[in-house]
Amino acid sequence: MAIQVRIPSVLRRQTNGEDMVLLDGVTLGEVLDGLEARYEGLRGKLRGPQGEIRRFVNIYINDEDIRLLSGPTTPVADGDEVTIIPAVAGG
Amino acid sequence: MTSDDTRRERSTPPAAAADIPARYSRQVLFEGLGAEGQARLIAARAVLVGCGALGTVQASLLARAGVGTLRIIDRDFVEESNLQRQILFDEQDVRDVLPKAVAAERKLRAVNSLVQVEGVVDDLNPSTIGRLLDGFDLILDATDNFDARFLINDYAVKNGVPWVYGACVGSYGLTFPVLPGETACLRCVFESAPPAGLSPSCDTAGVLGPIVGIIASLQCAEAIKILAGRRQAITRKMQVIDIWEGRQDLIDLPPRDPQCPCCGRGVYEYLQGAAGSDSVRLCGRDSVQINRRDGAKLDLAEVARRLGPLAKVEVNRFLLRADIDAYRLTVFADGRAIIGGTTDASVARSLYARYIGT
Ligand SMILES: [Zn+2]
């Protein structure tokens, strides 16, 4: 078991097309560290220089908005699903 | 008309069922709406900002549904690459180089002559927004960029007008309604726009017609509920859909954020953007729009005579198009221009200065 991170289609160029990435970590921040280490192209797209979640990206752990939890320090557990919802501009 | 007037007007007793035109019978039969709901739609005023992919679907659905007054604002003209997803337009519109707002108005008049449709060829920015959006019950987002959406959000929250956000790229799209004073505003959900290059755009990722149709349709469903006064039925969630993978998520919106600059603190940073920037890169278009700040009208025929010896020039009632070297200049009568063939604002500005004037 591990934490499942669902990659939205608009960010899959950065993950070589992977739509689901399995990662370990105790907090959401650690999971994102692992994600960025594996896919350099995602660096800067989800978090700013201080590790803060970008304000144009929403992240959910099992459908709970992490901004209503503890942000990057929110604890995660095996089997949790992390969902990334980016704002997009087209139309 | 202030929003208070609008509310009062909407609460007046609607017309009797017998007065509802028969063309709306299938909608009147729908239990959630009925004759009373239809009467409210007929009395309602909606404004669409943008008439591209989302806007053509929205305009078509709302005109058919009988929303009594529709204003459609768009700054662009019809091109061949629009036809894949912008369902109101056809090849003749491309040949005629029609502004989208003009082409849409013509089509919609033929669709439903009972509806007042007004196409407005203009750019939504802080200096035009009051003139363009005042007096409507609902704003529908059919724009293609973040600045316009944040601007709509500021205006809507400040004036207490509901609006429906919707956006797509690739096979992915999302939408949610913003009910000022009740639900989270756009800035509660996405506080700021991504810096250029950090967000996938239709420039790089393309877009499929079906996702646009779905998102625009979902927006219209909320629009119909809002305009018909069916507040309990409004989907107060974020709907996120990816049609390539067959995923649909219904996500709770965050509560309103007391620290939100817009709906929490009442600081309308986008509305205060004054004249805004004089140039905007257009999504997916290899083009830059140049705004003329002084608002002086151009004499298109005069410009055409001047450019005649230098370029291949076409002119119609609404705009002038000149092909010069590798660039295509499309100039509207209000002085606004779309410079094709570059995404570099400084190149576009210098072409504008050289060929159109300063
Ligand atoms: Zn807000």
PDB file of N, CA and C in Angstrom, chain A residues 13-61:
ATOM      1  N   ARG A  13       1.710  15.735 -19.152  1.00  0.00           N
ATOM      2  CA  ARG A  13       2.948  15.891 -19.932  1.00  0.00           C
ATOM      3  C   ARG A  13       4.144  15.837 -19.002  1.00  0.00           C
ATOM      4  N   GLN A  14       3.922  16.305 -17.779  1.00  0.00           N
ATOM      5  CA  GLN A  14       5.021  16.349 -16.811  1.00  0.00           C
ATOM      6  C   GLN A  14       5.257  14.987 -16.161  1.00  0.00           C
ATOM      7  N   THR A  15       4.313  14.037 -16.310  1.00  0.00           N
ATOM      8  CA  THR A  15       4.502  12.732 -15.670  1.00  0.00           C
ATOM      9  C   THR A  15       4.623  11.623 -16.718  1.00  0.00           C
ATOM     10  N   ASN A  16       5.087  11.974 -17.893  1.00  0.00           N
ATOM     11  CA  ASN A  16       5.216  11.005 -18.992  1.00  0.00           C
ATOM     12  C   ASN A  16       3.922  10.222 -19.208  1.00  0.00           C
ATOM     13  N   GLY A  17       2.808  10.893 -19.018  1.00  0.00           N
ATOM     14  CA  GLY A  17       1.520  10.252 -19.273  1.00  0.00           C
ATOM     15  C   GLY A  17       0.953   9.458 -18.109  1.00  0.00           C
ATOM     16  N   GLU A  18       1.693   9.322 -17.024  1.00  0.00           N
ATOM     17  CA  GLU A  18       1.175   8.545 -15.879  1.00  0.00           C
ATOM     18  C   GLU A  18      -0.038   9.252 -15.270  1.00  0.00           C
ATOM     19  N   ASP A  19      -1.121   8.485 -15.038  1.00  0.00           N
ATOM     20  CA  ASP A  19      -2.308   9.116 -14.459  1.00  0.00           C
ATOM     21  C   ASP A  19      -2.436   8.840 -12.970  1.00  0.00           C
ATOM     22  N   MET A  20      -1.658   7.882 -12.481  1.00  0.00           N
ATOM     23  CA  MET A  20      -1.733   7.540 -11.056  1.00  0.00           C
ATOM     24  C   MET A  20      -0.325   7.224 -10.596  1.00  0.00           C
ATOM     25  N   VAL A  21       0.083   7.878  -9.543  1.00  0.00           N
ATOM     26  CA  VAL A  21       1.438   7.652  -9.038  1.00  0.00           C
ATOM     27  C   VAL A  21       1.319   7.191  -7.591  1.00  0.00           C
ATOM     28  N   LEU A  22       2.056   6.127  -7.236  1.00  0.00           N
ATOM     29  CA  LEU A  22       2.034   5.627  -5.859  1.00  0.00           C
ATOM     30  C   LEU A  22       3.265   6.149  -5.136  1.00  0.00           C
ATOM     31  N   LEU A  23       3.059   6.766  -3.988  1.00  0.00           N
ATOM     32  CA  LEU A  23       4.157   7.395  -3.268  1.00  0.00           C
ATOM     33  C   LEU A  23       4.009   7.129  -1.779  1.00  0.00           C
ATOM     34  N   ASP A  24       5.132   7.246  -1.073  1.00  0.00           N
ATOM     35  CA  ASP A  24       5.096   7.122   0.381  1.00  0.00           C
ATOM     36  C   ASP A  24       5.264   8.490   0.998  1.00  0.00           C
ATOM     37  N   GLY A  25       4.883   8.586   2.254  1.00  0.00           N
ATOM     38  CA  GLY A  25       5.058   9.849   2.971  1.00  0.00           C
ATOM     39  C   GLY A  25       4.167   9.867   4.192  1.00  0.00           C
ATOM     40  N   VAL A  26       4.533  10.708   5.132  1.00  0.00           N
ATOM     41  CA  VAL A  26       3.760  10.819   6.366  1.00  0.00           C
ATOM     42  C   VAL A  26       2.836  12.035   6.294  1.00  0.00           C
ATOM     43  N   THR A  27       3.291  13.034   5.521  1.00  0.00           N
ATOM     44  CA  THR A  27       2.449  14.216   5.325  1.00  0.00           C
ATOM     45  C   THR A  27       2.236  14.430   3.824  1.00  0.00           C
ATOM     46  N   LEU A  28       1.268  15.259   3.524  1.00  0.00           N
ATOM     47  CA  LEU A  28       1.038  15.592   2.123  1.00  0.00           C
ATOM     48  C   LEU A  28       2.298  16.214   1.511  1.00  0.00           C
ATOM     49  N   GLY A  29       2.960  17.083   2.285  1.00  0.00           N
ATOM     50  CA  GLY A  29       4.174  17.732   1.795  1.00  0.00           C
ATOM     51  C   GLY A  29       5.219  16.711   1.364  1.00  0.00           C
ATOM     52  N   GLU A  30       5.377  15.661   2.158  1.00  0.00           N
ATOM     53  CA  GLU A  30       6.361  14.623   1.807  1.00  0.00           C
ATOM     54  C   GLU A  30       5.955  13.884   0.536  1.00  0.00           C
ATOM     55  N   VAL A  31       4.673  13.652   0.399  1.00  0.00           N
ATOM     56  CA  VAL A  31       4.189  12.990  -0.819  1.00  0.00           C
ATOM     57  C   VAL A  31       4.498  13.868  -2.037  1.00  0.00           C
ATOM     58  N   LEU A  32       4.270  15.163  -1.887  1.00  0.00           N
ATOM     59  CA  LEU A  32       4.539  16.071  -3.016  1.00  0.00           C
ATOM     60  C   LEU A  32       6.048  16.168  -3.280  1.00  0.00           C
ATOM     61  N   ASP A  33       6.868  16.115  -2.199  1.00  0.00           N
ATOM     62  CA  ASP A  33       8.329  16.060  -2.393  1.00  0.00           C
ATOM     63  C   ASP A  33       8.686  14.874  -3.289  1.00  0.00           C
ATOM     64  N   GLY A  34       8.091  13.719  -2.960  1.00  0.00           N
ATOM     65  CA  GLY A  34       8.378  12.507  -3.725  1.00  0.00           C
ATOM     66  C   GLY A  34       7.909  12.634  -5.168  1.00  0.00           C
ATOM     67  N   LEU A  35       6.758  13.271  -5.330  1.00  0.00           N
ATOM     68  CA  LEU A  35       6.200  13.445  -6.679  1.00  0.00           C
ATOM     69  C   LEU A  35       7.113  14.337  -7.525  1.00  0.00           C
ATOM     70  N   GLU A  36       7.575  15.431  -6.935  1.00  0.00           N
ATOM     71  CA  GLU A  36       8.440  16.351  -7.673  1.00  0.00           C
ATOM     72  C   GLU A  36       9.819  15.745  -7.922  1.00  0.00           C
ATOM     73  N   ALA A  37      10.267  14.899  -6.990  1.00  0.00           N
ATOM     74  CA  ALA A  37      11.568  14.253  -7.199  1.00  0.00           C
ATOM     75  C   ALA A  37      11.482  13.311  -8.398  1.00  0.00           C
ATOM     76  N   ARG A  38      10.342  12.643  -8.524  1.00  0.00           N
ATOM     77  CA  ARG A  38      10.203  11.701  -9.632  1.00  0.00           C
ATOM     78  C   ARG A  38       9.940  12.432 -10.949  1.00  0.00           C
ATOM     79  N   TYR A  39       9.178  13.497 -10.896  1.00  0.00           N
ATOM     80  CA  TYR A  39       8.828  14.233 -12.118  1.00  0.00           C
ATOM     81  C   TYR A  39       9.230  15.694 -11.953  1.00  0.00           C
ATOM     82  N   GLU A  40      10.429  15.998 -12.347  1.00  0.00           N
ATOM     83  CA  GLU A  40      10.993  17.355 -12.194  1.00  0.00           C
ATOM     84  C   GLU A  40      10.085  18.420 -12.806  1.00  0.00           C
ATOM     85  N   GLY A  41       9.420  18.046 -13.905  1.00  0.00           N
ATOM     86  CA  GLY A  41       8.590  19.022 -14.616  1.00  0.00           C
ATOM     87  C   GLY A  41       7.437  19.552 -13.779  1.00  0.00           C
ATOM     88  N   LEU A  42       7.074  18.839 -12.718  1.00  0.00           N
ATOM     89  CA  LEU A  42       5.964  19.296 -11.874  1.00  0.00           C
ATOM     90  C   LEU A  42       6.409  20.342 -10.863  1.00  0.00           C
ATOM     91  N   ARG A  43       7.725  20.458 -10.704  1.00  0.00           N
ATOM     92  CA  ARG A  43       8.246  21.406  -9.712  1.00  0.00           C
ATOM     93  C   ARG A  43       7.784  22.815 -10.066  1.00  0.00           C
ATOM     94  N   GLY A  44       7.234  23.512  -9.104  1.00  0.00           N
ATOM     95  CA  GLY A  44       6.751  24.868  -9.356  1.00  0.00           C
ATOM     96  C   GLY A  44       5.311  24.928  -9.831  1.00  0.00           C
ATOM     97  N   LYS A  45       4.789  23.793 -10.318  1.00  0.00           N
ATOM     98  CA  LYS A  45       3.414  23.830 -10.836  1.00  0.00           C
ATOM     99  C   LYS A  45       2.396  23.676  -9.712  1.00  0.00           C
ATOM    100  N   LEU A  46       2.783  22.991  -8.646  1.00  0.00           N
ATOM    101  CA  LEU A  46       1.843  22.736  -7.556  1.00  0.00           C
ATOM    102  C   LEU A  46       2.162  23.551  -6.320  1.00  0.00           C
ATOM    103  N   ARG A  47       3.472  23.818  -6.126  1.00  0.00           N
ATOM    104  CA  ARG A  47       3.888  24.523  -4.907  1.00  0.00           C
ATOM    105  C   ARG A  47       4.816  25.668  -5.255  1.00  0.00           C
ATOM    106  N   GLY A  48       4.759  26.678  -4.440  1.00  0.00           N
ATOM    107  CA  GLY A  48       5.645  27.816  -4.609  1.00  0.00           C
ATOM    108  C   GLY A  48       6.972  27.573  -3.923  1.00  0.00           C
ATOM    109  N   PRO A  49       7.848  28.588  -3.943  1.00  0.00           N
ATOM    110  CA  PRO A  49       9.205  28.445  -3.420  1.00  0.00           C
ATOM    111  C   PRO A  49       9.264  28.053  -1.944  1.00  0.00           C
ATOM    112  N   GLN A  50       8.260  28.454  -1.153  1.00  0.00           N
ATOM    113  CA  GLN A  50       8.280  28.106   0.279  1.00  0.00           C
ATOM    114  C   GLN A  50       7.515  26.806   0.570  1.00  0.00           C
ATOM    115  N   GLY A  51       7.202  26.084  -0.486  1.00  0.00           N
ATOM    116  CA  GLY A  51       6.485  24.827  -0.274  1.00  0.00           C
ATOM    117  C   GLY A  51       4.988  25.022  -0.101  1.00  0.00           C
ATOM    118  N   GLU A  52       4.527  26.255  -0.255  1.00  0.00           N
ATOM    119  CA  GLU A  52       3.092  26.512  -0.102  1.00  0.00           C
ATOM    120  C   GLU A  52       2.361  26.038  -1.357  1.00  0.00           C
ATOM    121  N   ILE A  53       1.152  25.522  -1.147  1.00  0.00           N
ATOM    122  CA  ILE A  53       0.366  25.063  -2.297  1.00  0.00           C
ATOM    123  C   ILE A  53      -0.043  26.293  -3.106  1.00  0.00           C
ATOM    124  N   ARG A  54       0.173  26.214  -4.409  1.00  0.00           N
ATOM    125  CA  ARG A  54      -0.183  27.325  -5.285  1.00  0.00           C
ATOM    126  C   ARG A  54      -1.673  27.647  -5.187  1.00  0.00           C
ATOM    127  N   ARG A  55      -1.984  28.922  -5.282  1.00  0.00           N
ATOM    128  CA  ARG A  55      -3.378  29.315  -5.104  1.00  0.00           C
ATOM    129  C   ARG A  55      -4.254  29.045  -6.331  1.00  0.00           C
ATOM    130  N   PHE A  56      -3.655  28.533  -7.401  1.00  0.00           N
ATOM    131  CA  PHE A  56      -4.485  28.193  -8.558  1.00  0.00           C
ATOM    132  C   PHE A  56      -4.611  26.681  -8.700  1.00  0.00           C
ATOM    133  N   VAL A  57      -4.242  25.963  -7.641  1.00  0.00           N
ATOM    134  CA  VAL A  57      -4.360  24.510  -7.639  1.00  0.00           C
ATOM    135  C   VAL A  57      -5.095  24.119  -6.362  1.00  0.00           C
ATOM    136  N   ASN A  58      -6.068  23.234  -6.461  1.00  0.00           N
ATOM    137  CA  ASN A  58      -6.699  22.697  -5.258  1.00  0.00           C
ATOM    138  C   ASN A  58      -6.295  21.237  -5.116  1.00  0.00           C
ATOM    139  N   ILE A  59      -5.981  20.836  -3.881  1.00  0.00           N
ATOM    140  CA  ILE A  59      -5.590  19.448  -3.621  1.00  0.00           C
ATOM    141  C   ILE A  59      -6.532  18.883  -2.557  1.00  0.00           C
ATOM    142  N   TYR A  60      -6.957  17.659  -2.815  1.00  0.00           N
ATOM    143  CA  TYR A  60      -7.896  16.993  -1.912  1.00  0.00           C
ATOM    144  C   TYR A  60      -7.297  15.672  -1.460  1.00  0.00           C
ATOM    145  N   ILE A  61      -7.495  15.344  -0.186  1.00  0.00           N
ATOM    146  CA  ILE A  61      -7.151  14.013   0.304  1.00  0.00           C
ATOM    147  C   ILE A  61      -8.478  13.319   0.591  1.00  0.00           C
TER     148      ILE A  61
END
